[in-house]
Short mmCIF file of C-alpha atoms and ligand atoms in Angstrom, two decimals:
data_model
loop_
_atom_site.label_atom_id
_atom_site.label_comp_id
_atom_site.label_asym_id
_atom_site.label_seq_id
_atom_site.Cartn_x
_atom_site.Cartn_y
_atom_site.Cartn_z
CA MET E 1 30.30 130.79 30.79
CA LYS E 2 33.38 132.09 32.67
CA PRO E 3 36.07 133.98 30.71
CA ASP E 4 38.64 131.71 29.06
CA LEU E 5 41.75 131.97 31.27
CA PHE E 6 43.43 128.86 29.84
CA GLU E 7 47.16 128.41 30.39
CA ALA E 8 48.65 125.31 28.78
CA PRO E 9 50.59 122.96 31.06
CA ASP E 10 54.05 121.90 29.86
CA TYR E 11 55.54 120.07 32.81
CA TYR E 12 58.42 118.45 30.92
CA ASN E 13 59.38 121.47 28.76
CA LEU E 14 58.07 119.71 25.68
CA ASP E 15 58.05 123.04 23.88
CA ASP E 16 61.80 122.46 23.47
CA LEU E 17 60.90 119.62 21.09
CA LEU E 18 58.86 121.90 18.84
CA THR E 19 60.10 124.06 15.96
CA GLU E 20 59.33 127.75 15.65
CA GLU E 21 56.79 126.88 12.96
CA HIS E 22 55.03 124.42 15.29
CA LYS E 23 54.74 127.11 17.95
CA LEU E 24 53.45 129.71 15.50
CA VAL E 25 50.80 127.31 14.20
CA ARG E 26 49.78 126.44 17.75
CA THR E 27 49.62 130.07 18.86
CA ALA E 28 47.37 130.96 15.92
CA ALA E 29 45.01 128.10 16.77
CA ARG E 30 45.08 128.82 20.51
CA ASP E 31 44.36 132.53 20.04
CA TRP E 32 41.54 131.79 17.64
CA VAL E 33 39.92 129.32 20.05
CA LYS E 34 40.06 131.87 22.86
CA ARG E 35 38.65 134.63 20.69
CA ASP E 36 36.10 132.85 18.49
CA VAL E 37 35.21 129.51 20.08
CA SER E 38 35.21 129.89 23.86
CA PRO E 39 32.70 132.77 23.94
CA ILE E 40 30.07 130.95 21.87
CA ILE E 41 30.58 127.23 22.36
CA GLU E 42 28.61 126.66 25.55
CA GLU E 43 25.47 128.22 24.09
CA ALA E 44 25.90 126.25 20.85
CA ALA E 45 26.22 123.02 22.85
CA GLN E 46 23.24 123.86 25.05
CA LYS E 47 21.14 124.53 21.94
CA ALA E 48 22.61 121.51 20.14
CA GLU E 49 23.58 123.64 17.14
CA PHE E 50 26.74 123.54 15.07
CA PRO E 51 28.08 127.13 15.05
CA LYS E 52 28.54 127.63 11.32
CA GLU E 53 30.12 131.02 11.87
CA ILE E 54 33.38 129.33 12.93
CA ILE E 55 33.95 127.63 9.55
CA LYS E 56 35.88 130.59 8.14
CA GLY E 57 38.16 130.75 11.19
CA LEU E 58 38.84 127.02 11.05
CA ALA E 59 39.97 127.45 7.45
CA GLU E 60 42.13 130.45 8.36
CA ILE E 61 44.08 128.61 11.08
CA GLY E 62 44.81 125.78 8.63
CA ALA E 63 42.49 123.26 10.28
CA PHE E 64 41.06 122.10 6.94
CA GLY E 65 43.80 120.01 5.36
CA PRO E 66 46.80 120.98 7.53
CA TYR E 67 49.05 118.44 5.79
CA ILE E 68 47.49 118.61 2.32
CA PRO E 69 49.93 120.27 -0.13
CA GLU E 70 49.49 123.99 -0.72
CA GLU E 71 48.92 123.48 -4.46
CA TYR E 72 45.53 121.99 -3.50
CA GLY E 73 44.72 124.70 -0.97
CA GLY E 74 46.01 122.81 2.10
CA ALA E 75 48.43 124.29 4.64
CA GLY E 76 51.34 121.99 3.64
CA LEU E 77 52.32 121.45 7.29
CA ASP E 78 53.87 118.44 8.99
CA GLN E 79 52.12 115.91 11.22
CA ILE E 80 53.08 117.56 14.50
CA SER E 81 51.57 120.86 13.33
CA TYR E 82 48.43 118.94 12.39
CA GLY E 83 48.37 117.38 15.86
CA LEU E 84 48.89 120.71 17.60
CA ILE E 85 46.02 122.29 15.66
CA MET E 86 43.73 119.41 16.69
CA GLN E 87 44.89 119.74 20.31
CA GLU E 88 44.07 123.43 20.42
CA ILE E 89 40.68 123.04 18.75
CA GLU E 90 39.64 120.21 21.07
CA ARG E 91 40.78 122.31 24.02
CA GLY E 92 37.80 124.41 22.96
CA ASP E 93 35.40 121.59 22.11
CA SER E 94 35.64 118.02 20.76
CA GLY E 95 32.73 118.69 18.41
CA VAL E 96 34.60 121.51 16.69
CA ARG E 97 37.65 119.26 16.39
CA SER E 98 35.37 116.59 14.91
CA THR E 99 34.31 118.96 12.18
CA ALA E 100 37.94 119.66 11.34
CA SER E 101 39.00 115.99 11.60
CA VAL E 102 36.30 114.87 9.23
CA GLN E 103 36.99 117.64 6.72
CA SER E 104 40.77 117.03 6.75
CA SER E 105 41.42 113.36 7.31
CA LEU E 106 38.20 111.75 6.18
CA VAL E 107 37.28 113.91 3.19
CA MET E 108 40.30 115.84 1.89
CA TYR E 109 42.77 113.02 2.59
CA PRO E 110 40.92 110.32 0.57
CA ILE E 111 40.31 112.74 -2.30
CA TYR E 112 43.99 113.69 -2.26
CA LYS E 113 45.27 110.13 -1.81
CA PHE E 114 42.80 108.07 -3.85
CA GLY E 115 41.20 110.67 -6.13
CA SER E 116 41.87 111.63 -9.74
CA GLU E 117 43.60 114.92 -10.56
CA THR E 118 40.22 116.30 -11.73
CA GLN E 119 38.61 115.35 -8.40
CA ARG E 120 41.47 116.92 -6.44
CA LYS E 121 41.23 120.18 -8.36
CA LYS E 122 37.45 120.29 -8.17
CA PHE E 123 37.08 119.62 -4.45
CA LEU E 124 40.25 120.22 -2.43
CA PRO E 125 40.64 124.03 -2.69
CA LYS E 126 36.97 124.55 -1.82
CA LEU E 127 37.18 122.14 1.12
CA ALA E 128 40.34 123.87 2.36
CA SER E 129 38.66 127.28 2.34
CA GLY E 130 35.45 126.00 3.94
CA GLU E 131 33.40 126.94 0.87
CA PHE E 132 32.53 123.22 0.69
CA MET E 133 32.02 121.07 3.77
CA GLY E 134 32.37 117.30 3.63
CA CYS E 135 31.42 114.16 5.54
CA PHE E 136 32.56 110.52 5.59
CA GLY E 137 30.10 107.65 5.43
CA LEU E 138 31.46 104.33 6.63
CA THR E 139 29.29 103.26 9.59
CA GLU E 140 25.91 101.66 8.91
CA PRO E 141 23.01 100.86 11.23
CA ASP E 142 24.09 97.20 11.44
CA HIS E 143 27.83 97.62 10.81
CA GLY E 144 29.77 99.85 13.20
CA SER E 145 32.88 98.15 14.55
CA ASN E 146 32.74 95.76 11.60
CA PRO E 147 32.55 98.07 8.58
CA GLY E 148 33.68 95.26 6.27
CA GLY E 149 30.16 93.80 6.59
CA MET E 150 28.56 96.90 5.02
CA VAL E 151 25.52 96.42 2.77
CA THR E 152 25.48 99.80 0.99
CA ASN E 153 26.18 98.96 -2.63
CA PHE E 154 26.33 100.26 -6.18
CA LYS E 155 25.64 98.73 -9.54
CA ASP E 156 27.25 99.61 -12.86
CA LYS E 157 24.52 100.95 -15.16
CA GLY E 158 26.77 101.71 -18.14
CA ASN E 159 27.04 105.49 -18.06
CA HIS E 160 26.54 105.85 -14.27
CA TYR E 161 26.47 103.89 -10.99
CA LEU E 162 23.28 103.32 -9.00
CA LEU E 163 23.82 103.64 -5.23
CA ASN E 164 21.55 102.18 -2.54
CA GLY E 165 21.86 101.85 1.23
CA ALA E 166 22.22 103.95 4.38
CA LYS E 167 24.91 105.25 6.70
CA MET E 168 24.38 106.46 10.25
CA TRP E 169 26.21 108.50 12.89
CA ILE E 170 27.79 110.69 10.24
CA SER E 171 29.49 113.87 11.52
CA ASN E 172 28.81 116.98 9.37
CA ALA E 173 26.18 115.07 7.33
CA PRO E 174 23.33 117.57 7.81
CA PHE E 175 25.19 120.41 6.07
CA ALA E 176 27.84 118.62 3.98
CA ASP E 177 28.14 119.56 0.31
CA VAL E 178 29.96 116.33 -0.50
CA ALA E 179 30.03 112.91 1.16
CA VAL E 180 32.86 110.39 0.78
CA VAL E 181 30.79 107.20 0.85
CA TRP E 182 32.15 103.66 1.11
CA ALA E 183 30.06 101.08 -0.74
CA LYS E 184 30.42 97.62 -2.29
CA ASP E 185 30.44 96.98 -6.02
CA GLU E 186 28.70 93.95 -7.54
CA SER E 187 31.68 91.72 -6.66
CA GLY E 188 31.61 92.86 -3.00
CA ARG E 189 34.73 95.05 -3.30
CA ILE E 190 34.62 98.32 -1.29
CA HIS E 191 35.11 101.64 -3.15
CA GLY E 192 34.87 105.31 -2.26
CA LEU E 193 32.26 107.41 -4.08
CA LEU E 194 31.80 111.19 -4.00
CA VAL E 195 28.11 111.85 -3.42
CA GLU E 196 27.09 115.48 -3.86
CA ARG E 197 24.24 117.32 -2.18
CA GLY E 198 21.35 117.73 -4.58
CA MET E 199 21.77 114.35 -6.27
CA GLU E 200 18.30 112.84 -6.63
CA GLY E 201 17.52 110.18 -4.00
CA PHE E 202 20.22 111.41 -1.58
CA SER E 203 19.07 112.76 1.82
CA THR E 204 20.82 113.57 5.12
CA PRO E 205 18.40 113.56 8.08
CA THR E 206 19.75 115.02 11.32
CA THR E 207 20.28 112.85 14.41
CA HIS E 208 18.63 114.48 17.43
CA ASN E 209 18.74 114.04 21.23
CA LYS E 210 22.49 113.55 21.66
CA TRP E 211 23.95 114.22 25.12
CA SER E 212 27.44 114.32 23.60
CA LEU E 213 29.10 116.36 20.83
CA ARG E 214 26.08 118.64 20.90
CA ALA E 215 27.90 121.41 19.01
CA SER E 216 28.68 118.98 16.17
CA ALA E 217 26.00 118.11 13.62
CA THR E 218 25.43 114.37 13.20
CA GLY E 219 23.13 112.72 10.69
CA GLU E 220 22.33 109.83 8.42
CA LEU E 221 23.07 109.40 4.74
CA ILE E 222 20.26 107.74 2.79
CA PHE E 223 20.76 106.56 -0.77
CA ASP E 224 17.64 105.64 -2.67
CA ASN E 225 18.65 104.76 -6.24
CA VAL E 226 21.12 107.66 -6.42
CA LYS E 227 22.69 108.03 -9.87
CA ILE E 228 26.41 108.63 -9.36
CA PRO E 229 28.43 109.88 -12.35
CA LYS E 230 31.29 107.50 -13.09
CA GLU E 231 33.84 110.28 -12.62
CA ASN E 232 32.79 110.42 -8.92
CA LEU E 233 34.37 107.06 -8.03
CA LEU E 234 37.75 107.40 -6.27
CA PRO E 235 39.93 105.51 -8.76
CA ASN E 236 43.23 104.95 -6.98
CA LYS E 237 42.45 102.52 -4.14
CA SER E 238 39.72 100.03 -3.26
CA GLY E 239 39.12 97.57 -0.42
CA LEU E 240 38.55 98.16 3.30
CA GLY E 241 42.17 99.29 3.62
CA ALA E 242 41.25 102.59 1.89
CA PRO E 243 38.83 103.88 4.55
CA LEU E 244 41.08 102.40 7.26
CA MET E 245 43.98 104.52 5.96
CA CYS E 246 41.77 107.60 6.39
CA LEU E 247 40.94 106.45 9.92
CA ASP E 248 44.64 106.16 10.74
CA SER E 249 45.04 109.84 9.95
CA ALA E 250 41.94 110.91 11.88
CA ARG E 251 42.80 108.71 14.89
CA PHE E 252 46.23 110.34 15.02
CA GLY E 253 44.50 113.75 15.21
CA ILE E 254 42.25 112.49 18.00
CA ALA E 255 45.26 111.28 19.99
CA TRP E 256 46.41 114.92 20.04
CA GLY E 257 42.95 116.43 20.34
CA ALA E 258 42.12 114.52 23.50
CA ILE E 259 45.16 116.09 25.16
CA GLY E 260 43.59 119.50 24.53
CA ALA E 261 40.36 118.51 26.28
CA ALA E 262 42.37 117.05 29.19
CA MET E 263 44.53 120.19 29.48
CA ASP E 264 41.45 122.40 29.62
CA CYS E 265 39.88 120.29 32.40
CA TYR E 266 43.12 120.15 34.39
CA ASP E 267 43.81 123.87 34.04
CA THR E 268 40.26 124.73 35.12
CA ALA E 269 40.39 122.36 38.11
CA LEU E 270 43.83 123.60 39.20
CA ARG E 271 42.70 127.24 39.16
CA TYR E 272 39.50 126.37 41.01
CA ALA E 273 41.37 124.32 43.63
CA LYS E 274 43.63 127.28 44.41
CA GLU E 275 40.74 129.75 44.69
CA ARG E 276 37.90 127.79 46.30
CA GLU E 277 38.10 127.65 50.10
CA GLN E 278 36.49 125.17 52.47
CA PHE E 279 37.41 124.59 56.12
CA ASP E 280 39.23 127.96 55.94
CA LYS E 281 41.78 126.95 53.32
CA PRO E 282 41.96 126.42 49.56
CA ILE E 283 40.69 122.97 48.65
CA GLY E 284 43.96 122.55 46.70
CA ALA E 285 45.73 122.38 50.07
CA PHE E 286 44.02 119.07 50.89
CA GLN E 287 46.08 116.01 50.03
CA LEU E 288 43.14 114.28 48.33
CA GLN E 289 42.78 117.12 45.82
CA GLN E 290 46.54 117.35 45.30
CA LYS E 291 46.63 113.63 44.51
CA LYS E 292 44.03 114.13 41.80
CA LEU E 293 45.84 117.11 40.28
CA ALA E 294 49.29 115.51 40.49
CA GLU E 295 48.05 112.36 38.76
CA MET E 296 46.37 114.45 36.06
CA ILE E 297 49.50 116.35 35.11
CA THR E 298 51.48 113.10 35.12
CA GLU E 299 49.02 111.48 32.71
CA ILE E 300 48.86 114.57 30.48
CA THR E 301 52.66 114.65 30.27
CA LYS E 302 52.82 110.95 29.32
CA ALA E 303 50.14 111.50 26.66
CA GLN E 304 52.01 114.51 25.27
CA LEU E 305 55.17 112.43 24.91
CA LEU E 306 53.28 109.61 23.20
CA ALA E 307 51.65 112.02 20.75
CA TRP E 308 54.88 113.84 20.00
CA ARG E 309 56.77 110.62 19.32
CA LEU E 310 53.95 109.34 17.14
CA GLY E 311 54.09 112.63 15.23
CA THR E 312 57.79 112.19 14.52
CA LEU E 313 57.15 108.63 13.35
CA ARG E 314 54.34 109.86 11.09
CA ASN E 315 56.63 112.56 9.69
CA GLU E 316 59.13 109.84 8.80
CA GLY E 317 56.37 107.63 7.33
CA LYS E 318 57.13 104.97 9.94
CA ALA E 319 54.08 104.97 12.27
CA THR E 320 52.11 101.73 12.22
CA SER E 321 48.31 101.52 12.49
CA SER E 322 48.63 99.73 15.81
CA GLN E 323 50.86 102.48 17.22
CA ILE E 324 48.14 104.96 16.24
CA SER E 325 45.50 102.77 17.90
CA MET E 326 47.51 102.69 21.13
CA ALA E 327 47.80 106.48 21.22
CA LYS E 328 44.13 107.11 20.38
CA ARG E 329 43.02 104.63 23.04
CA ASN E 330 45.39 105.78 25.76
CA ASN E 331 44.92 109.51 25.26
CA VAL E 332 41.13 109.47 25.03
CA GLU E 333 40.79 107.33 28.15
CA MET E 334 43.25 109.64 29.91
CA ALA E 335 41.17 112.69 28.93
CA LEU E 336 37.90 111.11 29.99
CA LYS E 337 39.30 110.14 33.41
CA ILE E 338 40.70 113.66 33.88
CA ALA E 339 37.36 115.20 32.92
CA ARG E 340 35.60 113.06 35.55
CA GLU E 341 38.16 113.87 38.28
CA SER E 342 38.18 117.59 37.40
CA ARG E 343 34.41 117.65 37.57
CA GLN E 344 34.59 116.39 41.13
CA ILE E 345 37.14 119.03 42.14
CA LEU E 346 34.61 121.69 41.11
CA GLY E 347 31.92 120.14 43.30
CA GLY E 348 28.43 121.30 42.33
CA MET E 349 29.81 124.02 40.05
CA GLY E 350 31.30 121.26 37.93
CA ILE E 351 27.95 120.19 36.57
CA THR E 352 27.06 123.64 35.24
CA GLY E 353 27.74 125.30 31.91
CA GLU E 354 29.71 128.00 33.75
CA TYR E 355 32.72 125.76 33.24
CA SER E 356 33.75 123.64 30.24
CA ILE E 357 34.42 120.39 32.13
CA MET E 358 31.04 118.68 31.97
CA ARG E 359 30.79 119.49 28.25
CA HIS E 360 34.24 117.95 27.66
CA MET E 361 33.24 114.90 29.70
CA MET E 362 30.08 114.31 27.68
CA ASN E 363 31.91 114.94 24.39
CA LEU E 364 34.62 112.45 25.26
CA GLU E 365 32.02 109.66 25.57
CA SER E 366 31.66 109.95 21.78
CA VAL E 367 35.37 110.33 21.19
CA ILE E 368 36.06 107.07 23.06
CA THR E 369 33.47 105.37 20.82
CA TYR E 370 34.00 106.78 17.34
CA GLU E 371 36.95 106.13 15.04
CA GLY E 372 37.10 102.66 16.60
CA THR E 373 35.84 101.96 20.11
CA HIS E 374 38.11 101.62 23.12
CA ASP E 375 37.67 97.82 22.87
CA ILE E 376 38.50 97.68 19.17
CA HIS E 377 41.76 99.58 19.67
CA LEU E 378 42.74 97.26 22.48
CA LEU E 379 42.11 94.28 20.20
CA ILE E 380 44.21 95.89 17.46
CA THR E 381 47.10 96.14 19.94
CA GLY E 382 46.40 92.59 21.12
CA MET E 383 46.50 91.32 17.54
CA ASP E 384 49.74 93.17 16.87
CA ILE E 385 51.63 91.81 19.87
CA THR E 386 50.31 88.22 19.77
CA GLY E 387 49.91 87.77 16.04
CA LEU E 388 46.46 86.31 16.79
CA ASN E 389 43.34 87.95 15.28
CA ALA E 390 40.45 88.27 17.74
CA PHE E 391 38.09 89.58 15.02
CA LYS E 392 37.97 86.45 12.85
P1 LIG G 421 41.05 93.31 8.10
O1 LIG G 421 40.74 92.05 7.37
O2 LIG G 421 41.99 93.27 9.26
O3 LIG G 421 41.62 94.41 7.10
C1 LIG G 421 41.01 94.66 5.84
C2 LIG G 421 42.07 95.27 4.95
O4 LIG G 421 42.46 96.55 5.49
C3 LIG G 421 43.87 96.54 5.83
N1 LIG G 421 43.99 97.31 7.06
C4 LIG G 421 44.41 98.58 7.09
N2 LIG G 421 44.85 99.38 6.11
C5 LIG G 421 45.21 100.62 6.44
N3 LIG G 421 45.12 101.10 7.70
C6 LIG G 421 44.66 100.32 8.72
N4 LIG G 421 44.54 100.81 9.95
C7 LIG G 421 44.28 98.99 8.43
N5 LIG G 421 43.78 97.96 9.16
C8 LIG G 421 43.61 96.94 8.30
C9 LIG G 421 44.23 95.08 5.96
O5 LIG G 421 45.59 94.86 5.74
C10 LIG G 421 43.36 94.46 4.90
O6 LIG G 421 43.95 94.70 3.64
P2 LIG G 421 43.81 93.61 2.45
O7 LIG G 421 44.59 94.23 1.33
O8 LIG G 421 44.38 92.35 2.99
O9 LIG G 421 42.33 93.52 2.16
O10 LIG G 421 39.68 93.98 8.51
P3 LIG G 421 38.56 93.50 9.51
O11 LIG G 421 37.29 93.46 8.73
O12 LIG G 421 38.97 92.26 10.24
O13 LIG G 421 38.45 94.73 10.53
C11 LIG G 421 39.52 95.13 11.29
C12 LIG G 421 39.09 96.23 12.28
C13 LIG G 421 38.08 95.71 13.28
C14 LIG G 421 40.34 96.64 13.03
C15 LIG G 421 38.50 97.43 11.53
O14 LIG G 421 37.35 97.10 10.86
C16 LIG G 421 38.21 98.62 12.39
O15 LIG G 421 39.10 99.45 12.61
N6 LIG G 421 36.95 98.79 12.93
C17 LIG G 421 36.54 100.01 13.63
C18 LIG G 421 35.63 100.81 12.73
C19 LIG G 421 35.85 102.28 12.86
O16 LIG G 421 36.83 102.77 13.38
N7 LIG G 421 34.91 103.04 12.33
C20 LIG G 421 35.05 104.45 12.33
C21 LIG G 421 34.00 105.08 11.45
S1 LIG G 421 34.37 106.75 10.99
C22 LIG G 421 34.18 107.61 12.41
O17 LIG G 421 33.95 107.14 13.46
C23 LIG G 421 34.35 109.07 12.25
S2 LIG G 421 34.08 109.99 13.69
C24 LIG G 421 34.63 111.43 13.06
C25 LIG G 421 34.63 112.56 13.97
O18 LIG G 421 33.54 113.14 14.20
O19 LIG G 421 35.76 112.95 14.41
P1 LIG G 422 29.10 98.43 17.88
O1 LIG G 422 30.09 98.08 16.82
O2 LIG G 422 27.74 97.83 17.80
O3 LIG G 422 29.74 98.14 19.29
C1 LIG G 422 28.98 98.03 20.48
C2 LIG G 422 29.90 97.51 21.59
O4 LIG G 422 30.40 96.21 21.24
C3 LIG G 422 31.12 98.40 21.80
O5 LIG G 422 31.42 98.50 23.16
C4 LIG G 422 32.22 97.65 21.07
O6 LIG G 422 33.51 97.93 21.61
C5 LIG G 422 31.81 96.22 21.32
N1 LIG G 422 32.35 95.32 20.29
C6 LIG G 422 32.10 95.31 18.96
N2 LIG G 422 32.81 94.37 18.34
C7 LIG G 422 33.56 93.76 19.30
C8 LIG G 422 34.52 92.72 19.30
N3 LIG G 422 34.92 92.13 18.16
N4 LIG G 422 35.07 92.36 20.47
C9 LIG G 422 34.72 92.97 21.63
N5 LIG G 422 33.83 93.96 21.70
C10 LIG G 422 33.24 94.35 20.55
N6 LIG G 422 30.96 106.89 11.57
C11 LIG G 422 31.27 107.30 10.31
O7 LIG G 422 31.37 106.48 9.40
N7 LIG G 422 31.43 108.63 10.02
C12 LIG G 422 31.32 109.59 10.96
O8 LIG G 422 31.49 110.79 10.67
C13 LIG G 422 30.98 109.21 12.31
N8 LIG G 422 30.77 110.15 13.27
C14 LIG G 422 30.30 109.76 14.50
C15 LIG G 422 29.89 110.73 15.41
C16 LIG G 422 29.36 110.34 16.65
C17 LIG G 422 28.88 111.39 17.61
C18 LIG G 422 29.27 108.97 16.99
C19 LIG G 422 28.75 108.53 18.32
C20 LIG G 422 29.68 108.02 16.09
C21 LIG G 422 30.17 108.39 14.83
N9 LIG G 422 30.50 107.41 13.85
C22 LIG G 422 30.82 107.82 12.58
C23 LIG G 422 30.25 106.00 14.11
C24 LIG G 422 31.31 105.35 15.01
O9 LIG G 422 32.49 105.12 14.31
C25 LIG G 422 30.70 104.05 15.55
O10 LIG G 422 29.71 104.41 16.50
C26 LIG G 422 31.74 103.14 16.16
O11 LIG G 422 32.65 102.66 15.19
C27 LIG G 422 31.10 101.96 16.92
O12 LIG G 422 30.13 101.35 16.16
P2 LIG G 422 28.67 101.05 16.81
O13 LIG G 422 28.19 102.33 17.40
O14 LIG G 422 27.84 100.42 15.76
O15 LIG G 422 28.95 100.07 17.99
#
């Protein structure tokens, strides 16, 4: 793979909207990605292996629990810092950002928000340092967009719960030490359970043959009469709203992360267009290529503004779920379109692993599907503006 020459575009001087702390956090993440991710990520993706050696670095840049309070090992940062970290990581690879999203928003967040003090103290510091890795089991083979229909369930056996069922498409599952699993009790109410590796009847087979997110490990979670200690139930919230609150936080991170992937594609294509000559001049001198590049930077700038504003709303506790859906949907589609256009600017070179673009493009096919598909987010916006529910 070519050396990482990335220079971040900032067409509207959005850096002026950031604090010194935001910039420091971003610089640390950006430098780490250049030093520790870019040199190894293409080979990891080609081999379809999660590069475990980056876990320590992810913890050091604050990517595990950026907004979780420091007393639990988190970085105690605001939402814009969280977004900037996700942006920088996904600039390197969406699969690496997935690992961080899951650990932070889908594992640490529910333990922090819905867990007991004992659960927080037991798990959060270890998750923040990367000593423990976590995963989040909501999706099932027959219940993806409609998680409320889940069939995974647990029964109260007096001194423990008995868990049965299966989850699929679970990021980090193959190596996770703890899984936050959503399952129905005997009355059909959804609860979160902490399922630990080594519990009898619990297995995590790896999902193979992915053409997308190849550097992220995906797997299933199988529960065959797993005895769950009662203290492993998250006590402070039940119902589908609990996992959906986690998804709000992760979707916010994706809205920022996708900008990173888009920036990397644009920056690569811009450099290539200025260097590559055909018909005795740089291809960037042709109006058709300029149109592509000019539209890309326009869309990136709009996405940056959307993400920044959403971050300020999140900091004030005012962002709605449908605002988050709009940003996730818009920014991921924007990134995917930019990846496809950038790929064309590189001609044949664009399909090789010499450049990051094709990897970003394939990764983004998962990003536009997980955490709520492109269609689902559109319907969430539709429901919000019309007051009419298309899901029921
Ligand atoms: P509905 O009846 O509308 O709602 C059920 C309850 O939840 C409340 N609620 C929310 N609460 C918090 N945040 C939100 N965003 C919420 N949305 C709804 C709602 O008020 C209600 O509460 P209550 O008290 O009345 O019970 O639910 P529904 O069954 O009609 O479904 C709505 C729908 C379709 C929007 C929802 O199911 C959905 O978002 N589906 C998409 C599923 C999804 O995103 N799955 C993601 C799986 S995890 C993943 O992909 C991780 S990838 C990680 C990585 O690698 O980065
Ligand atoms: P389906 O729900 O079957 O959807 C298929 C198609 O139908 C889509 O185009 C969808 O938009 C459309 N559709 C569905 N319902 C409607 C409707 N009402 N109106 C119109 N169109 C509709 N899940 C987890 O729980 N944890 C994880 O860590 C996780 N990681 C993932 C990692 C990867 C790489 C992938 C690919 C997925 C991951 N997921 C995870 C699962 C992901 O959230 C689901 O794939 C996603 O929610 C869609 O569910 P589905 O694949 O079952 O598609």
